[in-house]
Amino acid sequence: MLTIGKLGEAARVKVPTIRYYEQIGLLPEAERSAGNQRLYGRKAMERLAFIRHARDLGFTLEAIRDLLSLSDIPDQSCAAADAIARAQLAEVESRLARLTALKAELERMVVQCAGGKIADCRVIEVLGDHSLCATDHRHPETELAQ
Amino acid sequence: MLTIGKLGEAARVKVPTIRYYEQIGLLPEAERSAGNQRLYGRKAMERLAFIRHARDLGFTLEAIRDLLSLSDIPDQSCAAADAIARAQLAEVESRLARLTALKAELERMVVQCAGGKIADCRVIEVLGDHSLCATDHRHPETELAQ
DNA sequence: CCTTGAAGCTATAGTTGCTAGAGACATTAA
DNA sequence: TTAATGTCTCTAGCAACTATAGCTTCAAGG
Ligand SMILES: [Zn+2]
Ligand SMILES: [Zn+2]
Ligand SMILES: [Zn+2]
Ligand SMILES: [Zn+2]
């Protein structure tokens, strides 16, 4: 059995994050030692590794919650799990598209500035006027974090 | 003079967001009508458009605050502004690199799954074991939102 | 002139996914 | 034994908004 610190080390997850996952019900309540400290076995370790890996791949905690529920029913079809992964892929692709446009605009701005005074700075100028942009990079609707 | 609603419409910024920007000091306190409602002129409009455009390009509010301060001193060198833009470009490039790796892993997962039962699902399997991944896509350090 | 509905006001709390602190108890090594 | 580290709970904070509640103000129609 591992203490929370050892578990965090093993899974490369910070201790408060583990407690947070327990608090929101993503990890089950841990066993406790005589002195009330959390103790973890191999199952908890695997579950945490799954969460960590899915987070590294950009899945939200909600998606991970669903994936974990699904993974508990081995006999069921994996269509739902695959759908979550495909949705995540689509999300990543849309962010990629957006970031690619941003990169182009930022490069243009930076390259075009001759580096004189603020009054003539192309960076400031472009930021004040989207019509100087080459692409329409604007926020389409709600695109969230990561 | 525009009411907050008209300003928001014109700049495509939601009304509560405008009030929020004022609250955090990104926009100056607006003039008020006899009935205590905010009124905006062309200068406020331009400032808000600048903020909105910079946000669309992924700049943080902190960076925008600095850019706005700089833009108020037309005689000074634009080196600092250019540096902020270059830092933002670097940030976008690093996010792009990470997302590109994520996309590859997600595609691999989704393609490899034959679509049977959860017990045999490649998506679930890979999420549980990073060593099945082709690249090291893991969170390097602190990479923030957008 | 009056009413109704939309738009505005303030203040507070919620979102996501953590992270940081305070103050108390537990465990471990010297 | 004592000091250092680890763990406990609870609360608050981060970015950048968004949503709600309960009010006041305004513009248009009858
Ligand atoms: Zn410049
Ligand atoms: Zn633009
Ligand atoms: Zn599958
Ligand atoms: Zn992996």
Coordinates of C-alpha atoms (C1' of nucleotides) and ligand atoms in Angstrom, one line a residue:
Chain A
M1 CA 0.0 0.0 0.0
L2 CA 1.2 3.4 -1.0
T3 CA 0.8 6.7 0.8
I4 CA -0.6 9.6 -1.2
G5 CA 2.9 11.0 -1.7
K6 CA 4.3 7.8 -3.0
L7 CA 1.3 7.3 -5.3
G8 CA 1.7 10.9 -6.6
E9 CA 5.3 10.2 -7.3
A10 CA 4.7 7.0 -9.1
A11 CA 1.9 8.4 -11.2
R12 CA 3.5 11.9 -11.6
V13 CA 0.4 13.5 -10.2
K14 CA 0.6 16.1 -7.4
V15 CA -0.7 15.2 -4.0
P16 CA -3.4 17.9 -3.9
T17 CA -4.6 16.8 -7.3
I18 CA -5.2 13.3 -6.1
R19 CA -7.2 14.6 -3.2
Y20 CA -9.1 16.8 -5.6
Y21 CA -9.9 13.8 -7.8
E22 CA -11.2 12.0 -4.8
Q23 CA -13.3 15.0 -3.8
I24 CA -15.0 15.2 -7.1
G25 CA -15.6 11.5 -7.2
L26 CA -13.2 10.6 -10.0
L27 CA -11.2 8.4 -7.6
P28 CA -13.1 6.4 -4.9
E29 CA -12.5 7.2 -1.3
A30 CA -9.2 5.8 -0.3
E31 CA -8.7 3.3 2.5
R32 CA -7.2 4.9 5.6
S33 CA -4.4 3.9 7.9
A34 CA -4.7 3.9 11.7
G35 CA -3.6 7.5 11.7
N36 CA -6.2 8.5 9.1
Q37 CA -3.8 8.8 6.2
R38 CA -4.9 7.6 2.7
L39 CA -3.5 4.3 1.5
Y40 CA -3.6 3.1 -2.1
G41 CA -3.3 -0.3 -3.8
R42 CA -2.7 -1.3 -7.4
K43 CA -6.2 -0.6 -8.6
A44 CA -6.1 3.0 -7.5
M45 CA -2.7 3.3 -9.0
E46 CA -4.0 2.1 -12.4
R47 CA -7.1 4.3 -12.2
L48 CA -5.0 7.3 -11.5
A49 CA -2.6 6.4 -14.4
F50 CA -5.6 6.2 -16.7
I51 CA -6.8 9.6 -15.6
R52 CA -3.4 11.2 -15.9
H53 CA -2.9 9.8 -19.4
A54 CA -6.3 10.8 -20.6
R55 CA -5.6 14.4 -19.2
D56 CA -2.3 14.4 -21.0
L57 CA -4.3 13.6 -24.2
G58 CA -6.5 16.6 -23.5
F59 CA -9.7 14.8 -22.4
T60 CA -11.8 16.7 -19.9
L61 CA -12.5 15.3 -16.5
E62 CA -16.1 14.8 -17.5
A63 CA -15.1 12.7 -20.5
I64 CA -12.7 10.8 -18.3
R65 CA -15.5 10.1 -15.8
D66 CA -17.5 8.6 -18.7
L67 CA -14.6 6.6 -20.0
L68 CA -13.9 5.2 -16.6
S69 CA -17.6 4.2 -16.1
L70 CA -17.5 2.5 -19.5
S71 CA -14.3 0.7 -18.8
D72 CA -16.0 -0.9 -15.8
I73 CA -18.4 -2.8 -18.1
P74 CA -16.1 -5.0 -20.2
D75 CA -18.9 -6.9 -22.0
Q76 CA -20.5 -3.8 -23.4
S77 CA -19.8 -2.4 -26.9
C78 CA -17.0 0.1 -27.0
A79 CA -18.9 2.4 -29.4
A80 CA -19.5 5.0 -26.7
A81 CA -15.8 5.1 -25.7
D82 CA -14.8 5.4 -29.3
A83 CA -17.2 8.2 -29.8
I84 CA -15.7 10.1 -26.9
A85 CA -12.2 9.6 -28.4
R86 CA -13.4 10.8 -31.8
A87 CA -15.0 13.8 -30.3
Q88 CA -11.7 14.6 -28.5
L89 CA -9.9 14.2 -31.8
A90 CA -12.3 16.6 -33.5
E91 CA -11.8 19.1 -30.7
V92 CA -8.0 18.9 -31.1
E93 CA -8.3 19.3 -34.9
S94 CA -10.4 22.4 -34.5
R95 CA -8.0 23.9 -32.1
L96 CA -5.1 23.0 -34.4
A97 CA -6.9 24.8 -37.3
R98 CA -7.4 27.9 -35.1
L99 CA -3.9 28.0 -33.8
T100 CA -2.5 27.6 -37.2
A101 CA -4.3 30.7 -38.3
L102 CA -3.2 32.5 -35.2
K103 CA 0.4 31.6 -35.8
A104 CA 0.2 32.9 -39.4
E105 CA -1.2 36.3 -38.2
L106 CA 1.3 36.6 -35.4
E107 CA 4.1 35.9 -37.7
R108 CA 2.9 38.5 -40.2
M109 CA 2.6 41.1 -37.5
V110 CA 6.1 40.4 -36.1
V111 CA 7.8 40.3 -39.4
Q112 CA 6.1 43.4 -40.8
C113 CA 7.2 45.6 -37.9
A114 CA 10.2 47.6 -38.8
G115 CA 10.9 48.1 -35.1
G116 CA 10.7 51.8 -34.8
K117 CA 8.4 53.8 -32.5
I118 CA 5.1 52.8 -31.1
A119 CA 3.3 55.2 -33.3
D120 CA 4.5 53.2 -36.4
C121 CA 4.5 49.8 -34.8
R122 CA 2.8 47.2 -37.0
V123 CA 2.0 45.0 -34.0
I124 CA 0.0 47.8 -32.3
E125 CA -1.6 48.8 -35.6
V126 CA -2.8 45.3 -36.5
L127 CA -4.1 44.6 -33.0
G128 CA -6.2 47.7 -33.4
D129 CA -7.6 46.7 -36.8
H130 CA -8.6 43.2 -37.8
S131 CA -9.1 44.2 -41.4
L132 CA -5.3 44.3 -41.6
C133 CA -5.2 40.6 -41.0
A134 CA -4.8 38.1 -43.8
T135 CA -7.2 35.5 -42.4
D136 CA -10.4 35.4 -40.5
H137 CA -9.0 33.9 -37.3
R138 CA -11.7 35.1 -35.0
H139 CA -13.3 33.0 -32.3
P140 CA -16.1 31.1 -34.1
E141 CA -18.1 30.4 -30.9
T142 CA -17.1 28.7 -27.7
E143 CA -13.7 27.1 -27.8
L144 CA -12.5 26.1 -24.4
A145 CA -9.3 25.6 -22.6
Q146 CA -6.3 23.4 -22.8
Chain B
M1 CA -22.5 57.9 -27.4
L2 CA -23.4 54.2 -27.3
T3 CA -25.0 52.3 -24.5
I4 CA -23.2 49.2 -23.3
G5 CA -25.5 47.0 -25.4
K6 CA -24.8 48.8 -28.6
L7 CA -21.1 48.9 -27.9
G8 CA -21.1 45.2 -27.2
E9 CA -23.0 44.6 -30.5
A10 CA -20.6 46.8 -32.4
A11 CA -17.5 45.1 -31.0
R12 CA -19.0 41.6 -30.7
V13 CA -18.3 41.5 -27.0
K14 CA -20.9 40.4 -24.5
V15 CA -22.2 43.1 -22.1
P16 CA -21.0 41.3 -18.9
T17 CA -17.6 41.0 -20.5
I18 CA -17.4 44.8 -21.0
R19 CA -18.4 45.4 -17.4
Y20 CA -15.8 42.8 -16.4
Y21 CA -13.1 44.6 -18.3
E22 CA -14.0 47.8 -16.6
Q23 CA -14.0 46.1 -13.2
I24 CA -10.4 44.8 -13.7
G25 CA -9.3 48.2 -15.0
L26 CA -8.7 47.1 -18.6
L27 CA -11.3 49.7 -19.7
P28 CA -11.6 53.0 -17.9
E29 CA -14.7 53.7 -15.9
A30 CA -17.4 54.8 -18.4
E31 CA -19.2 58.0 -18.4
R32 CA -22.7 57.7 -17.0
S33 CA -26.1 59.0 -18.2
A34 CA -28.5 60.8 -15.9
G35 CA -30.0 57.4 -15.0
N36 CA -26.6 55.9 -14.2
Q37 CA -26.2 53.9 -17.4
R38 CA -22.8 53.6 -19.0
L39 CA -22.1 55.6 -22.2
Y40 CA -19.2 55.1 -24.6
G41 CA -17.6 57.2 -27.2
R42 CA -15.3 56.3 -30.1
K43 CA -12.2 56.0 -27.9
A44 CA -13.7 53.4 -25.7
M45 CA -15.0 51.6 -28.8
E46 CA -11.5 51.5 -30.3
R47 CA -10.0 50.3 -27.0
L48 CA -12.5 47.5 -26.8
A49 CA -11.9 46.5 -30.4
F50 CA -8.2 46.3 -29.6
I51 CA -8.8 44.1 -26.6
R52 CA -11.2 41.9 -28.5
H53 CA -8.8 41.5 -31.4
A54 CA -5.8 40.7 -29.1
R55 CA -8.0 38.2 -27.2
D56 CA -8.9 36.6 -30.5
L57 CA -5.2 36.3 -31.2
G58 CA -4.8 34.5 -27.9
F59 CA -3.1 37.3 -25.9
T60 CA -3.8 37.1 -22.2
L61 CA -5.4 40.0 -20.5
E62 CA -2.2 40.8 -18.7
A63 CA -0.3 41.0 -22.0
I64 CA -3.1 43.2 -23.4
R65 CA -2.9 45.5 -20.4
D66 CA 0.8 45.9 -21.2
L67 CA 0.2 46.5 -24.9
L68 CA -2.4 49.1 -24.1
S69 CA -0.1 50.9 -21.8
L70 CA 2.6 50.9 -24.5
S71 CA 0.3 52.1 -27.1
D72 CA -0.4 55.2 -25.0
I73 CA 3.3 56.3 -25.5
P74 CA 3.6 56.8 -29.2
D75 CA 7.1 58.2 -29.1
Q76 CA 8.7 55.3 -27.3
S77 CA 10.4 52.3 -29.0
C78 CA 8.1 49.5 -29.9
A79 CA 10.6 46.9 -28.8
A80 CA 8.6 45.9 -25.8
A81 CA 5.4 45.5 -27.8
D82 CA 7.2 43.4 -30.4
A83 CA 8.6 41.2 -27.6
I84 CA 5.1 40.6 -26.3
A85 CA 3.9 39.6 -29.7
R86 CA 6.9 37.3 -30.2
A87 CA 6.3 35.7 -26.9
Q88 CA 2.7 35.0 -27.9
L89 CA 3.9 33.5 -31.2
A90 CA 6.2 31.2 -29.3
E91 CA 3.4 30.2 -27.0
V92 CA 1.2 29.4 -30.0
E93 CA 4.0 27.5 -31.6
S94 CA 4.5 25.4 -28.5
R95 CA 0.8 24.7 -28.2
L96 CA 0.7 23.7 -31.9
A97 CA 3.5 21.2 -31.4
R98 CA 1.8 19.6 -28.5
L99 CA -1.6 19.5 -30.2
T100 CA 0.0 17.9 -33.3
A101 CA 1.3 15.1 -31.1
L102 CA -2.0 14.7 -29.4
K103 CA -3.8 14.5 -32.7
A104 CA -1.4 11.8 -33.9
E105 CA -2.0 9.7 -30.8
L106 CA -5.8 10.2 -30.9
E107 CA -5.9 9.2 -34.5
R108 CA -3.8 6.1 -33.8
M109 CA -6.2 5.1 -31.0
V110 CA -9.3 5.6 -32.9
V111 CA -8.1 3.9 -36.1
Q112 CA -6.7 0.9 -34.2
C113 CA -9.9 0.1 -32.4
A114 CA -11.8 -2.7 -34.2
G115 CA -15.0 -1.6 -32.5
G116 CA -15.8 -4.6 -30.4
K117 CA -16.4 -4.8 -26.7
I118 CA -14.9 -2.6 -24.0
A119 CA -12.6 -5.5 -22.9
D120 CA -10.9 -5.3 -26.3
C121 CA -11.2 -1.6 -27.0
R122 CA -8.0 -0.1 -28.1
V123 CA -9.0 3.3 -26.9
I124 CA -9.5 2.1 -23.3
E125 CA -6.3 0.1 -23.5
V126 CA -4.1 2.9 -24.7
L127 CA -5.5 5.4 -22.2
G128 CA -4.5 2.9 -19.5
D129 CA -1.0 2.6 -20.8
H130 CA 1.1 5.4 -22.2
S131 CA 3.8 2.9 -23.4
L132 CA 1.4 2.0 -26.2
C133 CA 1.7 5.5 -27.5
A134 CA 4.0 6.3 -30.4
T135 CA 5.2 9.7 -29.2
D136 CA 5.9 11.2 -25.8
H137 CA 3.1 13.7 -25.8
R138 CA 3.0 14.3 -22.1
H139 CA 2.6 17.6 -20.4
P140 CA 6.1 19.1 -20.3
E141 CA 5.6 21.7 -17.6
T142 CA 3.0 24.4 -17.4
E143 CA 1.1 25.0 -20.5
L144 CA -1.9 27.1 -20.0
A145 CA -5.3 27.6 -21.5
Q146 CA -6.8 28.7 -24.9
Chain C
dC1 C1' -50.0 59.6 -19.6
dC2 C1' -49.4 55.0 -18.6
dT3 C1' -47.9 50.6 -19.2
dT4 C1' -45.1 47.0 -20.7
dG5 C1' -41.0 44.9 -22.1
dA6 C1' -36.3 45.2 -23.0
dA7 C1' -32.1 46.8 -21.4
dG8 C1' -29.3 48.4 -17.7
dC9 C1' -27.6 48.4 -12.8
dT10 C1' -25.0 46.0 -8.6
dA11 C1' -23.5 42.1 -6.3
dT12 C1' -22.6 37.4 -5.8
dA13 C1' -21.6 32.8 -7.2
dG14 C1' -20.4 29.3 -10.7
dT15 C1' -17.3 27.4 -14.5
dT16 C1' -12.6 24.1 -15.3
dG17 C1' -8.8 21.9 -13.3
dC18 C1' -6.2 22.5 -10.4
dT19 C1' -2.8 25.1 -6.8
dA20 C1' -1.5 27.5 -2.5
dG21 C1' -2.1 28.5 2.2
dA22 C1' -3.2 27.8 7.4
dG23 C1' -3.0 25.2 11.4
dA24 C1' -3.2 20.6 13.3
dC25 C1' -1.9 15.7 13.5
dA26 C1' 1.2 11.4 11.9
dT27 C1' 5.3 9.3 10.7
dT28 C1' 10.1 8.6 10.2
dA29 C1' 15.2 9.2 10.8
dA30 C1' 19.0 10.8 13.6
Chain D
dT1 C1' 13.5 12.6 21.9
dT2 C1' 13.3 15.8 18.8
dA3 C1' 13.3 17.6 14.4
dA4 C1' 11.9 17.3 9.8
dT5 C1' 8.9 15.8 6.7
dG6 C1' 4.4 14.1 5.3
dT7 C1' -0.4 14.2 5.8
dC8 C1' -4.9 15.9 7.4
dT9 C1' -9.1 19.3 6.6
dC10 C1' -10.7 23.5 5.1
dT11 C1' -10.6 27.6 2.6
dA12 C1' -9.4 30.7 -0.9
dG13 C1' -7.2 31.8 -5.3
dC14 C1' -5.9 31.5 -10.5
dA15 C1' -7.9 32.9 -15.8
dA16 C1' -11.4 34.9 -18.2
dC17 C1' -15.4 35.0 -18.2
dT18 C1' -20.7 33.5 -17.6
dA19 C1' -25.0 33.3 -15.1
dT20 C1' -28.3 34.5 -11.6
dA21 C1' -31.2 37.6 -8.6
dG22 C1' -33.5 41.5 -7.7
dC23 C1' -33.6 45.9 -8.6
dT24 C1' -34.0 50.6 -11.8
dT25 C1' -34.2 53.0 -16.2
dC26 C1' -35.6 53.6 -20.8
dA27 C1' -38.1 53.5 -25.3
dA28 C1' -42.3 52.5 -27.7
dG29 C1' -47.2 51.6 -28.2
dG30 C1' -51.9 52.4 -26.9
Ligands
ZN1 ZN 6.8 47.2 -33.5
ZN2 ZN -7.3 39.8 -37.1
ZN3 ZN -13.1 0.8 -29.0
ZN4 ZN 0.5 8.4 -24.2

